[in-house]
Short mmCIF file of C-alpha atoms and ligand atoms in Angstrom, two decimals:
data_model
loop_
_atom_site.label_atom_id
_atom_site.label_comp_id
_atom_site.label_asym_id
_atom_site.label_seq_id
_atom_site.Cartn_x
_atom_site.Cartn_y
_atom_site.Cartn_z
CA MET A 10 129.45 55.76 164.47
CA PRO A 11 129.79 52.23 163.06
CA ALA A 12 131.51 52.14 159.65
CA ALA A 13 128.54 50.22 158.16
CA SER A 14 126.27 53.22 158.67
CA ILE A 15 128.53 55.58 156.76
CA ARG A 16 126.90 56.34 153.41
CA HIS A 17 129.48 56.27 150.66
CA GLN A 18 127.50 56.01 147.42
CA LEU A 19 126.08 58.68 145.15
CA PHE A 20 122.51 59.76 145.88
CA ILE A 21 120.48 59.94 142.67
CA ASP A 22 116.70 59.89 142.24
CA GLY A 23 116.10 58.83 145.84
CA ARG A 24 118.55 55.91 145.79
CA PHE A 25 122.12 55.39 146.92
CA VAL A 26 123.98 54.02 143.90
CA ASP A 27 127.54 53.31 142.75
CA ALA A 28 129.16 55.56 140.21
CA GLU A 29 128.57 54.45 136.62
CA SER A 30 132.33 53.96 136.24
CA GLY A 31 132.57 51.97 139.47
CA GLU A 32 135.32 54.32 140.63
CA THR A 33 135.79 55.26 144.27
CA LEU A 34 138.01 57.61 146.22
CA ALA A 35 139.12 57.16 149.83
CA SER A 36 137.81 59.72 152.29
CA ILE A 37 140.71 60.33 154.67
CA ASN A 38 140.76 61.05 158.40
CA PRO A 39 143.05 64.10 158.61
CA HIS A 40 143.99 63.30 162.21
CA ASP A 41 146.17 60.36 161.13
CA ASN A 42 145.77 60.15 157.36
CA THR A 43 143.98 56.79 157.49
CA PRO A 44 141.08 55.97 155.14
CA ILE A 45 137.53 56.19 156.56
CA ALA A 46 135.48 55.00 153.61
CA ALA A 47 135.75 54.42 149.86
CA VAL A 48 133.34 56.97 148.43
CA ALA A 49 131.82 56.54 144.98
CA LEU A 50 133.37 59.03 142.59
CA ALA A 51 130.82 60.54 140.23
CA GLY A 52 131.57 61.24 136.56
CA LYS A 53 129.71 63.04 133.82
CA ALA A 54 127.29 60.13 133.20
CA ASP A 55 126.22 60.29 136.84
CA VAL A 56 125.69 64.05 136.63
CA ASP A 57 123.49 63.50 133.55
CA LYS A 58 121.37 61.01 135.49
CA ALA A 59 121.12 63.37 138.45
CA VAL A 60 120.10 66.30 136.25
CA ALA A 61 117.47 64.18 134.49
CA ALA A 62 116.05 63.00 137.83
CA ALA A 63 115.95 66.54 139.19
CA ASN A 64 114.21 67.85 136.08
CA ARG A 65 111.60 65.07 136.35
CA ALA A 66 110.98 65.93 140.00
CA PHE A 67 110.76 69.67 139.43
CA PRO A 68 107.13 70.15 138.22
CA ALA A 69 105.57 68.39 141.22
CA TRP A 70 107.99 69.83 143.78
CA SER A 71 107.67 73.40 142.55
CA ARG A 72 103.87 73.20 142.53
CA MET A 73 103.57 71.59 145.94
CA ALA A 74 102.04 73.97 148.50
CA ALA A 75 104.88 76.03 149.93
CA ALA A 76 103.82 75.14 153.47
CA ASP A 77 104.15 71.44 152.62
CA ARG A 78 107.67 71.95 151.30
CA GLY A 79 108.41 73.88 154.46
CA ARG A 80 107.04 71.06 156.60
CA ILE A 81 109.54 68.62 155.07
CA LEU A 82 112.41 70.98 155.89
CA LEU A 83 111.12 71.42 159.45
CA ARG A 84 110.96 67.64 159.82
CA LEU A 85 114.50 67.41 158.50
CA ALA A 86 115.67 69.94 161.12
CA ASP A 87 114.13 67.72 163.83
CA LEU A 88 115.81 64.62 162.40
CA ILE A 89 119.18 66.39 162.32
CA GLU A 90 118.77 67.23 165.99
CA ALA A 91 117.81 63.66 166.79
CA ASP A 92 120.89 62.46 164.87
CA ALA A 93 123.13 65.20 166.28
CA GLU A 94 125.79 63.09 167.92
CA ALA A 95 126.30 60.78 164.94
CA LEU A 96 126.46 63.75 162.57
CA ALA A 97 128.94 65.57 164.80
CA GLN A 98 131.18 62.50 164.97
CA LEU A 99 131.04 62.06 161.21
CA GLU A 100 131.89 65.71 160.57
CA SER A 101 134.83 65.64 162.96
CA LEU A 102 136.13 62.35 161.57
CA ASP A 103 136.00 63.56 157.96
CA THR A 104 137.04 67.21 158.32
CA GLY A 105 139.09 67.47 161.52
CA HIS A 106 136.68 69.91 163.20
CA PRO A 107 137.07 69.54 166.97
CA ILE A 108 134.10 67.53 168.22
CA ARG A 109 133.13 70.28 170.66
CA ASP A 110 132.69 72.63 167.65
CA SER A 111 130.82 70.04 165.59
CA ARG A 112 128.46 69.51 168.54
CA ALA A 113 128.04 73.14 169.54
CA LEU A 114 128.23 74.88 166.16
CA ASP A 115 128.10 72.81 162.95
CA VAL A 116 125.17 70.54 163.79
CA PRO A 117 122.94 73.10 165.57
CA ARG A 118 123.59 75.67 162.83
CA THR A 119 122.68 73.11 160.18
CA ALA A 120 119.40 72.28 161.91
CA ALA A 121 118.70 75.99 162.49
CA CYS A 122 119.22 76.75 158.81
CA PHE A 123 116.77 74.09 157.62
CA ARG A 124 114.29 75.22 160.28
CA TYR A 125 114.57 78.89 159.31
CA PHE A 126 113.95 78.20 155.63
CA GLY A 127 111.27 75.62 156.45
CA GLY A 128 109.43 78.46 158.17
CA MET A 129 110.22 80.84 155.33
CA ALA A 130 108.79 78.65 152.56
CA ASP A 131 105.22 80.00 152.80
CA LYS A 132 106.17 83.53 153.85
CA PHE A 133 108.22 84.55 150.88
CA GLN A 134 105.86 86.26 148.48
CA GLY A 135 105.43 88.57 145.55
CA GLU A 136 103.98 92.08 145.57
CA THR A 137 101.17 94.08 144.06
CA ILE A 138 102.39 97.19 142.35
CA PRO A 139 100.33 100.39 141.97
CA VAL A 140 100.42 100.92 138.19
CA GLU A 141 98.14 102.93 135.90
CA ALA A 142 94.37 102.95 136.38
CA GLY A 143 92.50 99.93 135.11
CA PHE A 144 95.37 97.49 135.62
CA LEU A 145 96.33 95.08 138.31
CA ASN A 146 100.03 94.29 138.39
CA TYR A 147 101.50 91.67 140.65
CA THR A 148 104.69 89.67 140.88
CA LEU A 149 105.25 85.97 141.31
CA ARG A 150 108.42 84.59 142.83
CA GLU A 151 109.13 81.46 140.84
CA PRO A 152 111.78 78.81 141.39
CA LEU A 153 114.55 78.65 138.80
CA GLY A 154 114.39 74.91 138.08
CA VAL A 155 117.32 72.59 138.72
CA VAL A 156 120.19 74.27 140.52
CA GLY A 157 123.77 73.01 140.73
CA GLN A 158 125.51 73.52 144.05
CA ILE A 159 129.23 73.05 144.61
CA VAL A 160 130.17 72.73 148.28
CA PRO A 161 133.76 72.91 149.56
CA TRP A 162 135.48 70.92 152.27
CA ASN A 163 135.82 73.49 155.05
CA PHE A 164 132.26 73.38 156.48
CA PRO A 165 130.64 70.56 154.49
CA LEU A 166 127.67 69.97 156.79
CA MET A 167 126.77 73.59 157.42
CA PHE A 168 127.30 74.67 153.81
CA THR A 169 125.09 71.82 152.62
CA SER A 170 122.26 73.41 154.60
CA TRP A 171 123.10 76.98 153.59
CA LYS A 172 122.88 76.04 149.94
CA MET A 173 120.06 73.53 150.04
CA ALA A 174 117.56 75.02 152.46
CA PRO A 175 116.66 78.24 150.58
CA ALA A 176 116.76 76.49 147.21
CA LEU A 177 114.31 73.82 148.38
CA ALA A 178 112.06 76.25 150.25
CA ALA A 179 111.72 78.23 147.02
CA GLY A 180 110.76 75.09 145.06
CA ASN A 181 113.96 74.26 143.19
CA CYS A 182 115.48 70.82 142.68
CA ILE A 183 119.16 70.23 143.34
CA VAL A 184 122.22 68.52 141.93
CA MET A 185 124.90 69.00 144.58
CA LYS A 186 128.57 68.21 144.40
CA PRO A 187 129.86 67.81 147.93
CA SER A 188 133.64 67.99 148.07
CA GLU A 189 134.96 64.49 147.42
CA ILE A 190 137.42 65.14 150.26
CA THR A 191 134.63 65.52 152.85
CA PRO A 192 131.36 64.10 151.48
CA LEU A 193 130.22 61.99 154.42
CA SER A 194 128.03 64.41 156.38
CA SER A 195 126.30 65.65 153.21
CA LEU A 196 125.46 62.05 152.24
CA ARG A 197 124.02 61.48 155.70
CA ILE A 198 121.83 64.56 155.19
CA ALA A 199 120.55 62.95 151.98
CA GLU A 200 119.56 59.89 154.00
CA LEU A 201 117.76 62.04 156.58
CA MET A 202 115.99 63.91 153.78
CA GLN A 203 114.46 60.66 152.59
CA GLU A 204 113.27 59.98 156.12
CA ALA A 205 111.79 63.50 156.25
CA GLY A 206 109.69 62.66 153.18
CA LEU A 207 111.53 64.51 150.43
CA PRO A 208 110.27 63.18 147.09
CA ASP A 209 112.75 61.21 144.94
CA GLY A 210 114.88 63.28 142.59
CA VAL A 211 114.41 66.60 144.39
CA VAL A 212 117.92 66.38 145.82
CA ASN A 213 120.78 64.49 144.17
CA MET A 214 124.37 64.27 145.37
CA VAL A 215 127.32 63.55 143.13
CA PRO A 216 130.66 63.80 144.92
CA GLY A 217 133.33 63.94 142.23
CA LEU A 218 136.38 65.83 141.09
CA GLY A 219 135.94 69.56 140.72
CA SER A 220 137.78 69.71 137.44
CA GLU A 221 135.40 67.14 135.93
CA VAL A 222 132.09 67.01 137.81
CA GLY A 223 132.17 70.60 139.14
CA GLN A 224 133.03 71.92 135.71
CA TYR A 225 130.32 69.80 134.07
CA ILE A 226 127.68 71.05 136.52
CA ALA A 227 128.68 74.62 135.73
CA GLU A 228 128.37 73.91 131.98
CA HIS A 229 125.29 71.67 132.02
CA PRO A 230 122.39 72.86 129.83
CA GLY A 231 119.85 71.15 132.11
CA ILE A 232 120.90 73.29 135.10
CA ALA A 233 119.45 76.79 135.53
CA LYS A 234 121.80 78.14 138.16
CA VAL A 235 125.08 77.25 139.77
CA ALA A 236 125.95 78.26 143.33
CA PHE A 237 129.61 77.87 144.14
CA THR A 238 131.72 78.25 147.29
CA GLY A 239 135.47 78.00 146.91
CA SER A 240 138.50 79.88 145.67
CA THR A 241 138.33 83.00 143.53
CA ALA A 242 140.35 81.30 140.76
CA THR A 243 137.88 78.42 140.50
CA GLY A 244 134.96 80.85 140.79
CA ARG A 245 136.19 82.49 137.59
CA ARG A 246 136.20 79.12 135.83
CA VAL A 247 132.65 78.49 137.01
CA VAL A 248 131.51 81.80 135.53
CA GLN A 249 133.17 80.99 132.21
CA ALA A 250 131.60 77.53 132.08
CA SER A 251 128.19 78.90 133.01
CA ALA A 252 128.15 81.10 129.92
CA ALA A 253 127.25 78.03 127.81
CA ASN A 254 123.56 78.34 128.73
CA LEU A 255 123.69 81.74 130.48
CA LYS A 256 122.91 80.22 133.82
CA LYS A 257 122.51 82.34 136.88
CA VAL A 258 125.64 82.24 139.05
CA GLN A 259 126.14 82.81 142.75
CA LEU A 260 129.69 82.95 144.08
CA GLU A 261 130.93 82.81 147.65
CA LEU A 262 134.68 83.06 147.24
CA GLY A 263 137.77 83.84 149.27
CA GLY A 264 138.53 86.56 151.76
CA LYS A 265 141.33 88.20 153.67
CA GLY A 266 139.27 89.59 156.53
CA PRO A 267 140.65 92.68 158.28
CA ASN A 268 140.16 92.57 162.02
CA ILE A 269 140.98 96.06 163.31
CA VAL A 270 141.73 96.78 166.95
CA PHE A 271 141.67 100.47 167.94
CA GLU A 272 143.49 102.00 170.88
CA ASP A 273 140.22 102.40 172.82
CA ALA A 274 139.10 98.78 172.44
CA PHE A 275 138.38 96.61 175.47
CA LEU A 276 141.47 94.45 175.06
CA PRO A 277 140.46 91.20 176.83
CA ALA A 278 137.41 90.89 174.56
CA ALA A 279 139.40 91.91 171.49
CA VAL A 280 142.12 89.34 172.20
CA ASN A 281 139.63 86.51 172.66
CA GLY A 282 137.53 87.58 169.70
CA SER A 283 140.56 87.88 167.46
CA ALA A 284 141.73 84.38 168.36
CA TRP A 285 138.27 83.04 167.54
CA ALA A 286 138.30 85.04 164.29
CA ILE A 287 141.37 83.25 162.95
CA PHE A 288 141.84 79.98 164.82
CA HIS A 289 138.30 78.58 164.82
CA ASN A 290 138.16 75.68 162.35
CA GLN A 291 141.96 75.95 161.99
CA GLY A 292 141.45 79.18 160.06
CA GLN A 293 139.77 77.35 157.18
CA ALA A 294 137.01 79.90 156.79
CA CYS A 295 136.44 82.41 154.04
CA ILE A 296 135.43 84.99 156.68
CA ALA A 297 138.43 84.35 158.93
CA GLY A 298 139.96 87.46 160.49
CA SER A 299 143.27 86.68 158.82
CA ARG A 300 144.68 90.23 158.92
CA LEU A 301 145.04 91.53 162.44
CA VAL A 302 145.29 95.29 162.09
CA LEU A 303 146.44 96.86 165.38
CA HIS A 304 146.75 100.46 166.50
CA GLU A 305 150.45 100.99 167.19
CA LYS A 306 149.77 102.28 170.73
CA ILE A 307 148.27 98.98 171.88
CA ALA A 308 150.04 96.58 169.47
CA ASP A 309 152.65 95.30 171.93
CA ALA A 310 150.23 94.87 174.84
CA PHE A 311 147.74 93.17 172.54
CA LEU A 312 150.32 90.84 171.00
CA ASP A 313 151.69 89.72 174.37
CA LYS A 314 148.26 88.43 175.33
CA PHE A 315 147.35 87.20 171.85
CA ILE A 316 150.56 85.16 171.42
CA ALA A 317 150.15 83.63 174.88
CA LEU A 318 146.57 82.67 174.04
CA ALA A 319 147.56 81.19 170.65
CA GLN A 320 150.32 79.13 172.27
CA SER A 321 147.91 77.76 174.84
CA ILE A 322 145.42 76.43 172.28
CA ARG A 323 145.11 72.70 172.67
CA LEU A 324 145.75 70.81 169.43
CA GLY A 325 144.73 67.19 169.21
CA ASN A 326 142.49 64.42 167.98
CA PRO A 327 139.26 66.08 166.84
CA LEU A 328 137.23 63.37 168.55
CA ASP A 329 138.66 64.30 171.96
CA PRO A 330 136.22 66.72 173.65
CA GLU A 331 139.18 68.62 175.17
CA THR A 332 140.64 69.43 171.74
CA GLU A 333 140.38 73.10 170.76
CA MET A 334 142.06 72.94 167.35
CA GLY A 335 142.16 69.94 165.03
CA PRO A 336 144.12 69.17 161.87
CA LEU A 337 143.66 70.90 158.54
CA THR A 338 141.36 68.96 156.26
CA SER A 339 144.01 67.48 153.97
CA ALA A 340 147.78 66.95 153.78
CA LEU A 341 147.87 68.89 150.53
CA HIS A 342 146.30 71.86 152.24
CA ARG A 343 148.61 71.63 155.28
CA ASP A 344 151.60 71.84 152.92
CA ARG A 345 150.02 74.81 151.14
CA VAL A 346 149.64 76.64 154.47
CA LEU A 347 153.19 75.86 155.61
CA ALA A 348 154.55 77.20 152.32
CA TYR A 349 153.17 80.60 153.36
CA VAL A 350 155.37 80.54 156.47
CA ASP A 351 158.43 80.21 154.23
CA LEU A 352 157.09 82.96 152.01
CA ALA A 353 156.58 85.26 155.01
CA ARG A 354 160.22 84.81 156.02
CA GLU A 355 161.43 85.34 152.45
CA GLN A 356 159.53 88.62 152.33
CA GLY A 357 161.06 89.88 155.58
CA GLY A 358 158.14 88.96 157.85
CA GLU A 359 158.66 87.87 161.43
CA VAL A 360 157.11 84.67 162.77
CA LEU A 361 155.89 85.59 166.26
CA ALA A 362 154.33 82.21 167.07
CA GLY A 363 153.87 78.77 165.53
CA GLY A 364 154.86 78.33 161.91
CA ARG A 365 155.40 74.58 162.10
CA ALA A 366 153.66 71.24 161.91
CA PRO A 367 153.72 69.83 165.44
CA GLY A 368 155.79 66.73 166.12
CA GLY A 369 155.05 63.73 168.35
CA GLU A 370 151.77 61.94 167.97
CA LEU A 371 150.31 64.66 165.77
CA ALA A 372 153.05 64.36 163.14
CA ARG A 373 151.01 61.73 161.27
CA GLY A 374 148.11 64.14 160.80
CA CYS A 375 147.58 67.38 158.93
CA TYR A 376 148.25 69.72 161.88
CA VAL A 377 149.71 73.23 161.84
CA GLU A 378 150.44 75.23 164.99
CA PRO A 379 148.55 78.51 165.51
CA THR A 380 150.77 80.87 163.55
CA ILE A 381 151.22 84.63 163.97
CA VAL A 382 153.31 86.53 161.45
CA ARG A 383 154.16 90.22 161.44
CA ALA A 384 154.38 91.51 157.87
CA ARG A 385 156.39 94.51 156.72
CA SER A 386 153.64 95.95 154.54
CA TYR A 387 150.01 95.33 153.79
CA ARG A 388 151.10 94.86 150.19
CA ASP A 389 153.14 91.73 151.03
CA ARG A 390 151.73 88.51 149.63
CA VAL A 391 151.04 87.12 153.13
CA ALA A 392 148.85 90.18 153.73
CA GLN A 393 147.10 89.86 150.38
CA GLU A 394 146.54 86.17 149.62
CA GLU A 395 144.11 83.85 151.36
CA VAL A 396 146.14 81.31 153.35
CA PHE A 397 143.08 79.51 154.71
CA GLY A 398 144.82 78.11 157.74
CA PRO A 399 145.67 79.00 161.37
CA PHE A 400 147.84 81.82 160.06
CA VAL A 401 147.26 85.45 160.94
CA THR A 402 149.18 88.38 159.48
CA VAL A 403 149.77 91.31 161.85
CA LEU A 404 149.89 94.89 160.56
CA THR A 405 149.93 98.16 162.52
CA PHE A 406 148.46 101.62 161.88
CA LYS A 407 148.72 105.15 163.26
CA ASP A 408 145.25 106.60 162.64
CA ASP A 409 141.79 105.79 161.30
CA ALA A 410 142.73 106.75 157.76
CA GLU A 411 145.64 104.34 157.71
CA ALA A 412 143.51 101.60 159.29
CA MET A 413 140.99 102.02 156.47
CA GLU A 414 143.70 102.06 153.79
CA ILE A 415 145.04 98.75 155.09
CA ALA A 416 141.61 97.21 155.62
CA ASN A 417 140.44 98.04 152.09
CA GLY A 418 143.84 97.33 150.57
CA THR A 419 143.07 93.91 149.07
CA ASP A 420 140.91 92.76 146.15
CA TYR A 421 138.69 90.82 148.55
CA GLY A 422 135.65 92.11 150.41
CA LEU A 423 133.96 89.48 152.55
CA GLY A 424 134.11 89.51 156.39
CA SER A 425 135.60 92.33 158.44
CA GLY A 426 135.66 93.33 162.08
CA LEU A 427 136.58 96.20 164.35
CA TRP A 428 137.02 96.69 168.06
CA THR A 429 136.48 100.14 169.52
CA GLY A 430 134.64 102.00 172.28
CA ASN A 431 133.88 104.92 169.98
CA LEU A 432 130.38 104.71 168.53
CA GLN A 433 130.89 107.23 165.74
CA ARG A 434 134.09 105.62 164.60
CA ALA A 435 132.46 102.18 164.65
CA HIS A 436 129.63 103.20 162.32
CA ARG A 437 131.89 105.31 160.13
CA MET A 438 134.22 102.35 159.62
CA ALA A 439 131.25 100.04 159.00
CA ARG A 440 130.09 102.44 156.29
CA ASP A 441 133.51 102.69 154.63
CA LEU A 442 134.72 99.09 154.79
CA HIS A 443 134.71 97.36 151.42
CA ALA A 444 133.05 94.21 152.73
CA GLY A 445 129.88 92.15 152.64
CA MET A 446 129.85 91.78 156.43
CA VAL A 447 131.10 93.91 159.31
CA TRP A 448 131.24 92.82 162.94
CA ILE A 449 131.64 95.50 165.60
CA ASN A 450 133.17 94.42 168.92
CA SER A 451 132.73 90.84 167.80
CA TYR A 452 133.74 88.66 164.87
CA LYS A 453 132.35 85.88 162.67
CA ARG A 454 128.73 85.84 163.82
CA VAL A 455 126.36 84.05 161.45
CA ASN A 456 122.62 83.51 161.58
CA PRO A 457 120.23 82.01 159.00
CA GLY A 458 118.36 85.32 158.89
CA SER A 459 121.37 87.52 158.18
CA PRO A 460 122.70 87.90 154.63
CA PHE A 461 126.10 86.35 154.01
CA GLY A 462 128.32 87.09 151.01
CA GLY A 463 130.94 89.36 149.58
CA VAL A 464 131.90 92.10 147.18
CA GLY A 465 134.85 92.46 144.80
CA GLN A 466 136.88 89.28 144.34
CA SER A 467 134.94 87.66 147.19
CA GLY A 468 132.04 87.01 144.84
CA TYR A 469 128.43 88.03 144.48
CA GLY A 470 125.00 86.96 145.62
CA ARG A 471 123.94 86.31 149.19
CA GLU A 472 123.28 83.22 151.23
CA MET A 473 120.83 83.25 154.16
CA GLY A 474 117.81 85.38 154.92
CA PHE A 475 115.31 86.80 152.43
CA ASP A 476 118.20 87.56 150.11
CA ALA A 477 118.87 83.85 149.65
CA MET A 478 115.23 83.31 148.65
CA ARG A 479 115.62 86.06 146.06
CA GLU A 480 118.75 84.33 144.73
CA TYR A 481 116.81 81.11 144.17
CA THR A 482 113.79 82.64 142.45
CA HIS A 483 113.06 84.85 139.52
CA VAL A 484 110.42 87.45 139.57
CA LYS A 485 107.57 87.36 137.06
CA SER A 486 105.44 90.44 136.53
CA VAL A 487 101.79 89.77 135.67
CA TRP A 488 99.59 92.50 134.13
CA VAL A 489 95.82 92.18 134.25
CA ASN A 490 93.51 94.53 132.45
CA VAL A 491 90.75 94.94 135.02
CA ASP A 492 88.74 97.71 133.39
CA ALA A 493 91.12 99.82 131.32
CA GLN A 494 89.81 101.18 128.01
CA ILE A 495 92.72 101.14 125.60
CA PRO A 496 92.20 103.13 122.39
CA PRO A 497 93.64 101.47 119.28
CA HIS A 498 97.26 102.51 118.72
CA PHE A 499 97.29 102.01 114.95
CA LYS A 500 94.67 103.52 112.64
CA ARG A 501 93.84 101.52 109.55
P1 NDP B 614 138.71 75.17 144.93
O1 NDP B 614 138.10 76.47 144.68
O2 NDP B 614 139.53 74.57 143.83
O3 NDP B 614 137.60 74.09 145.31
C1 NDP B 614 136.36 74.40 145.89
C2 NDP B 614 135.31 73.46 145.33
O4 NDP B 614 135.19 73.65 143.92
C3 NDP B 614 135.66 71.97 145.49
O5 NDP B 614 134.49 71.23 145.73
C4 NDP B 614 136.25 71.64 144.15
O6 NDP B 614 136.23 70.27 143.87
C5 NDP B 614 135.39 72.44 143.21
N1 NDP B 614 136.00 72.72 141.91
C6 NDP B 614 137.31 72.65 141.57
N2 NDP B 614 137.48 72.96 140.26
C7 NDP B 614 136.25 73.22 139.76
C8 NDP B 614 135.76 73.61 138.47
N3 NDP B 614 136.57 73.78 137.42
N4 NDP B 614 134.45 73.82 138.33
C9 NDP B 614 133.61 73.68 139.37
N5 NDP B 614 134.01 73.29 140.60
C10 NDP B 614 135.32 73.07 140.81
O7 NDP B 614 139.55 75.25 146.25
P2 NDP B 614 140.58 74.20 146.87
O8 NDP B 614 139.80 73.15 147.53
O9 NDP B 614 141.63 73.76 145.89
O10 NDP B 614 141.28 75.16 147.95
C11 NDP B 614 142.17 76.19 147.51
C12 NDP B 614 141.91 77.47 148.21
O11 NDP B 614 140.61 77.92 147.90
C13 NDP B 614 141.94 77.42 149.72
O12 NDP B 614 143.22 77.48 150.22
C14 NDP B 614 141.12 78.62 150.05
O13 NDP B 614 141.93 79.76 149.96
C15 NDP B 614 140.06 78.67 148.96
N6 NDP B 614 138.77 78.08 149.39
C16 NDP B 614 137.81 78.93 149.83
C17 NDP B 614 136.63 78.41 150.32
C18 NDP B 614 135.56 79.32 150.85
O14 NDP B 614 134.88 78.95 151.81
N7 NDP B 614 135.34 80.47 150.23
C19 NDP B 614 136.38 76.97 150.38
C20 NDP B 614 137.44 76.16 149.84
C21 NDP B 614 138.59 76.72 149.37
P3 NDP B 614 137.57 69.41 144.15
O15 NDP B 614 137.66 69.34 145.63
O16 NDP B 614 137.31 68.13 143.51
O17 NDP B 614 138.71 70.14 143.51
#
């Protein structure tokens, strides 16, 4: 993609504009730490403009026929598909996602999400409720108003669609903060939205610092809801800030996904699925299967194959179609991940594979080798804290009860998986896992129709499916006296 076609300004009220302060921040290619573009860095004044524009756009957008809103999203899905290669290149350049994943996963999933909610717009409806005689009672599903959306750097393109599509289908307007580390694909989506016919002001994008712009969005009195994806610590700050005007909050936070392999699992599938669970996107996924919980009878046989597979993963330039794992998204994050390798050793853990930044040509980038660490206890920090990198912690168990104790032994509760040939056990574990999502004989499946979100310290609220439409609407109950005779309650 030619540099000239990379959008690097804020998107406010249907126009690409510089930040009020004139400040910019370099978006960095994590493959070699070279700058890609100087992106305008929003401040509070820009957020105020964006909120004002979104509030102006809201009455017309929310009253537009739902099918017409849907049609714009459907058109956008088509435009994303037509622009697929450029979007994939941009995503890989900015984030380090291997191009084969950007092509096969990020871009198609983004289009699918807009298409799903485009179709949903005129199918999401209220109810009539059988109340007492003489009354008609029905509910309206109404949009909230202007919603603030804070998108992180791990799946910027896909998460832009997950947040935007249901909000728009339901009739809300948006002020989005893409991560200033990886804003390029989101800004391209803004451009495609204009082409799809989205009215000015309905969507606004203000990449800026989380501590300033993110915080201000969470506080802003002109914003009715904030939807946040990121760390649990920052999620707490968002909740505190949101108290200023009691805005609705939706949180998609961290995880420490247990991926349990029982002694009766079909091992070849479990090995492949477990590698996908942790190493896809360099492990930078809230639902990553970052705790590999193995039955002691098959642990050695499993690990032999799993280590060999991890060591064969091809690291390299994300733009090379042969690359299977790219760099982490930033140097800061690479260092954070490597610090966990030191911590594992300090706590008596054993590094079974990886644990280093590769040398040679890749030394300039933010790479970390696929890393497998055996921990002494599920209470160790490397078995409790989200590393968010290609780093899996191995634990073993003797029986189902111990597997469950380990699996539920963190404060998180987002993704989880299990591999077994025993049907009863599979459903029993699915029932008892403290998690928002359970995958049986598979891991990390997502679909726009299937609710996505967590429990406990992994947050609350759901993205995707009908649940997402509920999150972006409130329900109004309307009572109509059709022919009820109501005797006076007070006697004079
Ligand atoms: P943060 O939670 O700090 O950042 C996530 C997003 O929130 C970013 O866009 C960030 O902006 C923004 N943000 C930061 N501070 C505030 C604030 N006070 N109010 C509102 N928004 C804010 O995560 P990091 O990027 O620092 O990553 C740290 C760890 O968080 C990772 O290692 C991982 O464990 C977890 N994480 C989880 C994600 C998930 O998918 N659930 C996604 C990203 C991170 P800015 O980039 O400017 O700081």
